[in-house]
mmCIF file of C-alpha atoms in Angstrom:
data_model
loop_
_atom_site.group_PDB
_atom_site.id
_atom_site.type_symbol
_atom_site.label_atom_id
_atom_site.label_comp_id
_atom_site.label_asym_id
_atom_site.label_seq_id
_atom_site.Cartn_x
_atom_site.Cartn_y
_atom_site.Cartn_z
ATOM 1 C CA ASP A 1 49.471 -178.322 140.813
ATOM 2 C CA ILE A 2 48.929 -181.838 139.662
ATOM 3 C CA GLN A 3 51.568 -184.131 140.963
ATOM 4 C CA MET A 4 52.658 -187.100 138.669
ATOM 5 C CA THR A 5 54.086 -189.937 140.510
ATOM 6 C CA GLN A 6 56.004 -192.534 138.307
ATOM 7 C CA SER A 7 56.862 -196.152 139.540
ATOM 8 C CA PRO A 8 59.213 -197.695 139.692
ATOM 9 C CA SER A 9 62.133 -195.161 139.957
ATOM 10 C CA THR A 10 64.503 -197.788 138.604
ATOM 11 C CA LEU A 11 63.690 -200.868 136.684
ATOM 12 C CA SER A 12 66.266 -203.685 135.669
ATOM 13 C CA ALA A 13 65.407 -205.647 132.723
ATOM 14 C CA SER A 14 67.121 -207.756 129.928
ATOM 15 C CA VAL A 15 66.701 -207.457 126.237
ATOM 16 C CA GLY A 16 63.446 -209.026 125.011
ATOM 17 C CA ASP A 17 61.738 -208.446 128.250
ATOM 18 C CA ARG A 18 58.142 -206.730 128.549
ATOM 19 C CA VAL A 19 58.585 -203.631 130.525
ATOM 20 C CA THR A 20 55.781 -201.549 132.078
ATOM 21 C CA ILE A 21 56.275 -197.990 133.713
ATOM 22 C CA THR A 22 53.435 -196.476 135.549
ATOM 23 C CA CYS A 23 52.466 -192.771 136.078
ATOM 24 C CA ARG A 24 49.743 -191.750 138.568
ATOM 25 C CA ALA A 25 48.170 -188.274 138.427
ATOM 26 C CA SER A 26 47.005 -186.698 141.596
ATOM 27 C CA GLN A 27 43.788 -185.362 139.628
ATOM 28 C CA SER A 28 42.301 -185.835 136.381
ATOM 29 C CA VAL A 29 44.374 -184.976 133.453
ATOM 30 C CA SER A 30 41.834 -186.151 131.074
ATOM 31 C CA SER A 31 43.847 -187.968 128.340
ATOM 32 C CA TRP A 32 46.394 -185.176 128.014
ATOM 33 C CA LEU A 33 49.388 -187.027 128.846
ATOM 34 C CA ALA A 34 52.896 -187.663 126.874
ATOM 35 C CA TRP A 35 55.679 -189.896 127.615
ATOM 36 C CA TYR A 36 59.321 -189.098 126.640
ATOM 37 C CA GLN A 37 62.575 -191.058 126.514
ATOM 38 C CA GLN A 38 65.742 -189.456 127.733
ATOM 39 C CA LYS A 39 69.308 -190.895 127.325
ATOM 40 C CA PRO A 40 72.312 -189.329 129.021
ATOM 41 C CA GLY A 41 73.568 -186.104 127.863
ATOM 42 C CA LYS A 42 70.445 -185.773 125.452
ATOM 43 C CA ALA A 43 67.337 -183.871 125.202
ATOM 44 C CA PRO A 44 64.098 -185.811 125.803
ATOM 45 C CA LYS A 45 62.063 -187.100 122.969
ATOM 46 C CA VAL A 46 58.642 -187.643 122.707
ATOM 47 C CA LEU A 47 57.397 -191.321 122.194
ATOM 48 C CA ILE A 48 53.654 -191.065 122.964
ATOM 49 C CA TYR A 49 51.083 -188.178 123.336
ATOM 50 C CA LYS A 50 47.393 -188.030 124.314
ATOM 51 C CA VAL A 51 47.814 -191.392 126.310
ATOM 52 C CA SER A 52 48.311 -193.793 123.385
ATOM 53 C CA SER A 53 49.107 -192.069 120.274
ATOM 54 C CA LEU A 54 52.476 -193.011 118.967
ATOM 55 C CA GLU A 55 54.622 -190.290 117.858
ATOM 56 C CA SER A 56 55.906 -190.487 114.159
ATOM 57 C CA GLY A 57 58.933 -192.613 113.710
ATOM 58 C CA VAL A 58 58.665 -194.202 117.144
ATOM 59 C CA PRO A 59 58.703 -197.893 116.983
ATOM 60 C CA SER A 60 55.421 -199.951 117.469
ATOM 61 C CA ARG A 61 56.868 -201.618 120.468
ATOM 62 C CA PHE A 62 55.935 -198.621 122.699
ATOM 63 C CA SER A 63 52.561 -198.441 123.640
ATOM 64 C CA GLY A 64 50.458 -196.348 126.174
ATOM 65 C CA SER A 65 47.196 -196.981 128.084
ATOM 66 C CA GLU A 66 45.083 -195.279 130.837
ATOM 67 C CA SER A 67 42.870 -196.338 133.572
ATOM 68 C CA GLY A 68 41.388 -193.413 135.465
ATOM 69 C CA THR A 69 44.384 -191.239 136.621
ATOM 70 C CA GLU A 70 46.895 -194.093 136.147
ATOM 71 C CA PHE A 71 48.776 -194.233 132.851
ATOM 72 C CA THR A 72 50.941 -197.040 131.630
ATOM 73 C CA LEU A 73 53.917 -197.050 129.094
ATOM 74 C CA THR A 74 54.742 -200.495 127.931
ATOM 75 C CA ILE A 75 57.658 -201.627 125.841
ATOM 76 C CA SER A 76 56.567 -204.941 124.322
ATOM 77 C CA SER A 77 60.137 -206.307 123.929
ATOM 78 C CA LEU A 78 63.099 -204.206 125.361
ATOM 79 C CA GLN A 79 65.832 -203.519 122.731
ATOM 80 C CA PRO A 80 69.415 -202.219 123.391
ATOM 81 C CA ASP A 81 68.637 -198.714 122.394
ATOM 82 C CA ASP A 82 65.630 -198.560 125.094
ATOM 83 C CA PHE A 83 67.947 -198.344 128.211
ATOM 84 C CA ALA A 84 67.217 -195.013 129.162
ATOM 85 C CA THR A 85 65.108 -192.772 131.488
ATOM 86 C CA TYR A 86 61.281 -192.429 130.780
ATOM 87 C CA TYR A 87 59.237 -189.397 131.787
ATOM 88 C CA CYS A 88 55.545 -188.793 131.862
ATOM 89 C CA GLN A 89 54.206 -185.515 131.371
ATOM 90 C CA GLN A 90 50.520 -183.828 131.950
ATOM 91 C CA TYR A 91 49.422 -180.928 129.719
ATOM 92 C CA ASN A 92 45.850 -180.830 130.989
ATOM 93 C CA SER A 93 46.237 -177.753 133.009
ATOM 94 C CA PHE A 94 49.060 -175.193 134.234
ATOM 95 C CA PRO A 95 51.728 -175.715 135.438
ATOM 96 C CA TRP A 96 52.413 -178.532 133.098
ATOM 97 C CA THR A 97 54.187 -181.071 135.253
ATOM 98 C CA PHE A 98 56.409 -184.050 134.833
ATOM 99 C CA GLY A 99 56.865 -187.476 136.542
ATOM 100 C CA GLN A 100 60.153 -187.919 138.489
ATOM 101 C CA GLY A 101 61.472 -190.521 135.978
ATOM 102 C CA THR A 102 61.884 -194.111 135.550
ATOM 103 C CA LYS A 103 65.451 -195.270 134.798
ATOM 104 C CA VAL A 104 65.523 -198.714 132.772
ATOM 105 C CA GLU A 105 68.632 -200.272 133.225
ATOM 106 C CA ILE A 106 70.419 -203.582 131.932
ATOM 107 C CA LYS A 107 69.892 -206.469 134.262
ATOM 108 C CA GLN B 1 63.614 -179.244 109.502
ATOM 109 C CA VAL B 2 62.885 -177.947 112.697
ATOM 110 C CA THR B 3 65.869 -177.080 114.900
ATOM 111 C CA LEU B 4 66.178 -175.079 118.274
ATOM 112 C CA ARG B 5 69.306 -174.024 119.868
ATOM 113 C CA GLU B 6 69.711 -172.532 123.480
ATOM 114 C CA SER B 7 72.535 -169.950 124.121
ATOM 115 C CA GLY B 8 73.523 -168.037 127.429
ATOM 116 C CA PRO B 9 76.051 -167.886 130.018
ATOM 117 C CA ALA B 10 77.532 -171.084 131.442
ATOM 118 C CA LEU B 11 78.181 -169.449 134.627
ATOM 119 C CA VAL B 12 76.168 -166.798 136.711
ATOM 120 C CA LYS B 13 76.582 -165.535 140.213
ATOM 121 C CA PRO B 14 73.998 -165.731 143.041
ATOM 122 C CA THR B 15 71.279 -162.740 142.783
ATOM 123 C CA GLN B 16 72.274 -162.233 139.090
ATOM 124 C CA THR B 17 69.814 -162.285 136.420
ATOM 125 C CA LEU B 18 69.917 -164.953 133.728
ATOM 126 C CA THR B 19 69.207 -164.366 130.131
ATOM 127 C CA LEU B 20 68.632 -167.363 127.752
ATOM 128 C CA THR B 21 68.083 -167.060 124.093
ATOM 129 C CA CYS B 22 66.353 -170.037 121.987
ATOM 130 C CA THR B 23 67.014 -169.459 118.238
ATOM 131 C CA PHE B 24 64.912 -171.559 115.973
ATOM 132 C CA SER B 25 64.336 -172.490 112.414
ATOM 133 C CA GLY B 26 61.991 -174.544 110.377
ATOM 134 C CA PHE B 27 58.867 -172.653 111.714
ATOM 135 C CA SER B 28 57.806 -169.198 112.454
ATOM 136 C CA LEU B 29 56.145 -167.869 115.875
ATOM 137 C CA ASN B 30 54.114 -165.702 113.527
ATOM 138 C CA THR B 31 52.010 -168.700 112.502
ATOM 139 C CA SER B 32 48.934 -169.461 114.197
ATOM 140 C CA GLY B 33 49.241 -172.493 116.436
ATOM 141 C CA MET B 34 52.875 -172.115 117.116
ATOM 142 C CA CYS B 35 54.295 -172.001 120.613
ATOM 143 C CA VAL B 36 57.484 -172.397 122.581
ATOM 144 C CA SER B 37 58.270 -173.473 126.048
ATOM 145 C CA TRP B 38 61.399 -173.470 128.282
ATOM 146 C CA ILE B 39 62.033 -176.534 130.496
ATOM 147 C CA ARG B 40 64.936 -177.174 132.698
ATOM 148 C CA GLN B 41 66.658 -180.113 134.537
ATOM 149 C CA PRO B 42 68.996 -179.982 137.410
ATOM 150 C CA PRO B 43 71.767 -182.540 137.295
ATOM 151 C CA GLY B 44 70.366 -185.989 137.876
ATOM 152 C CA LYS B 45 66.820 -184.746 138.629
ATOM 153 C CA ALA B 46 63.468 -184.418 136.890
ATOM 154 C CA LEU B 47 62.367 -182.126 134.126
ATOM 155 C CA GLU B 48 60.442 -178.995 135.122
ATOM 156 C CA TRP B 49 58.313 -176.671 132.847
ATOM 157 C CA LEU B 50 59.148 -173.193 133.120
ATOM 158 C CA ALA B 51 57.223 -171.100 130.658
ATOM 159 C CA ARG B 52 55.362 -170.748 127.274
ATOM 160 C CA ILE B 53 55.032 -168.104 124.814
ATOM 161 C CA ASP B 54 52.375 -168.468 121.885
ATOM 162 C CA TRP B 55 52.063 -167.072 118.384
ATOM 163 C CA ASP B 56 49.786 -164.512 119.666
ATOM 164 C CA ASP B 57 52.025 -163.235 122.470
ATOM 165 C CA ASP B 58 50.008 -165.036 125.098
ATOM 166 C CA LYS B 59 52.435 -166.106 127.820
ATOM 167 C CA TYR B 60 52.111 -168.721 130.736
ATOM 168 C CA TYR B 61 54.478 -169.454 133.575
ATOM 169 C CA SER B 62 55.359 -172.034 136.314
ATOM 170 C CA THR B 63 53.386 -171.265 139.496
ATOM 171 C CA SER B 64 56.579 -171.436 141.518
ATOM 172 C CA LEU B 65 58.591 -169.266 139.703
ATOM 173 C CA LYS B 66 56.262 -166.809 138.100
ATOM 174 C CA THR B 67 57.699 -163.737 139.954
ATOM 175 C CA ARG B 68 61.102 -164.396 138.665
ATOM 176 C CA LEU B 69 60.554 -165.344 135.051
ATOM 177 C CA THR B 70 59.863 -163.398 131.823
ATOM 178 C CA ILE B 71 59.468 -164.808 128.399
ATOM 179 C CA SER B 72 59.410 -162.811 125.187
ATOM 180 C CA LYS B 73 59.945 -163.317 121.399
ATOM 181 C CA ASP B 74 61.399 -161.631 118.605
ATOM 182 C CA THR B 75 59.662 -163.139 115.458
ATOM 183 C CA SER B 76 62.129 -161.177 113.049
ATOM 184 C CA LYS B 77 65.179 -162.974 114.611
ATOM 185 C CA ASN B 78 63.287 -166.290 115.276
ATOM 186 C CA GLN B 79 64.221 -166.140 118.859
ATOM 187 C CA VAL B 80 62.650 -166.660 122.206
ATOM 188 C CA VAL B 81 64.196 -165.103 125.342
ATOM 189 C CA LEU B 82 63.884 -166.339 128.965
ATOM 190 C CA THR B 83 65.079 -164.013 131.664
ATOM 191 C CA MET B 84 65.329 -165.438 135.431
ATOM 192 C CA THR B 85 65.917 -163.125 138.305
ATOM 193 C CA ASN B 86 67.546 -163.447 141.324
ATOM 194 C CA MET B 87 69.481 -166.683 140.469
ATOM 195 C CA ASP B 88 70.534 -169.173 143.240
ATOM 196 C CA PRO B 89 72.697 -172.314 143.253
ATOM 197 C CA VAL B 90 69.440 -174.403 143.313
ATOM 198 C CA ASP B 91 68.717 -173.076 139.818
ATOM 199 C CA THR B 92 71.749 -174.852 138.489
ATOM 200 C CA ALA B 93 70.410 -176.929 135.630
ATOM 201 C CA THR B 94 70.320 -177.784 131.882
ATOM 202 C CA TYR B 95 67.685 -175.378 130.348
ATOM 203 C CA TYR B 96 65.880 -176.496 127.279
ATOM 204 C CA CYS B 97 63.970 -174.788 124.876
ATOM 205 C CA ALA B 98 61.105 -176.955 123.018
ATOM 206 C CA ARG B 99 58.320 -176.480 120.502
ATOM 207 C CA ILE B 100 54.924 -177.408 121.303
ATOM 208 C CA ALA B 101 53.335 -179.883 118.889
ATOM 209 C CA GLY B 102 50.012 -178.080 118.474
ATOM 210 C CA CYS B 103 49.074 -175.090 120.371
ATOM 211 C CA GLY B 104 45.236 -174.554 120.423
ATOM 212 C CA ARG B 105 44.712 -177.952 119.160
ATOM 213 C CA GLY B 106 45.313 -179.975 122.157
ATOM 214 C CA GLY B 107 48.655 -180.895 121.334
ATOM 215 C CA TYR B 108 50.562 -179.381 124.194
ATOM 216 C CA TYR B 109 53.379 -181.728 124.190
ATOM 217 C CA PHE B 110 57.091 -181.098 123.031
ATOM 218 C CA ASN B 111 57.965 -182.600 119.789
ATOM 219 C CA TYR B 112 61.176 -180.602 119.154
ATOM 220 C CA TRP B 113 63.908 -179.888 121.668
ATOM 221 C CA GLY B 114 67.050 -177.980 121.618
ATOM 222 C CA GLN B 115 70.127 -179.693 122.890
ATOM 223 C CA GLY B 116 70.130 -177.698 126.150
ATOM 224 C CA THR B 117 72.556 -175.618 127.820
ATOM 225 C CA LEU B 118 73.807 -175.998 131.254
ATOM 226 C CA VAL B 119 73.811 -172.992 133.696
ATOM 227 C CA THR B 120 75.706 -173.271 136.727
ATOM 228 C CA VAL B 121 75.012 -170.601 139.632
ATOM 229 C CA SER B 122 77.972 -170.100 141.967
ATOM 230 C CA SER B 123 79.947 -167.396 143.444
#
């Protein structure tokens, strides 16, 4: 199975901060990687697919990039609605796997 | 408008079989390129993909849970059913069904989710 390792596990930031979350795959996932946002008690919501494609309706402050097997989710200017937990997911090969999550907290 | 809704028992006993139903609208599993998956999330923990069923009835399972899972569909009712045998307290989780954005076209991410159903395994 492909292991997806996110860092950090928790991140404290303020409104307006630039935030970066990293996800490292244990082997190549090509570009088949998505990012999700999850708020307490709610289902995840897809933000980005295929590394850097923004899902319809998602604010442009969210962006994704890759460098080899390391993937990055960036929030250019953190907004109050962005405090949540973020997960990466590879869908290159079965079984599809998620990272362990990164919780973005208010500083 | 695409919607999915999970239903099933909130409490099951150890060793019992869990049956969950995902009832959806806004798309048909008779349509080429449509697929639905089940994903679960133990309280306070990460997401775990469980199974997928495609419009052509192809099925895929989590490696670690393959022997315990069965996924099926009833296209006339717009439903996908997941059964999990030999339930254990570690299977306590919120179970989600989700539609895959574009099966067969590389869009194997989840763009619509149900609200989830919490299943507790306890005697």
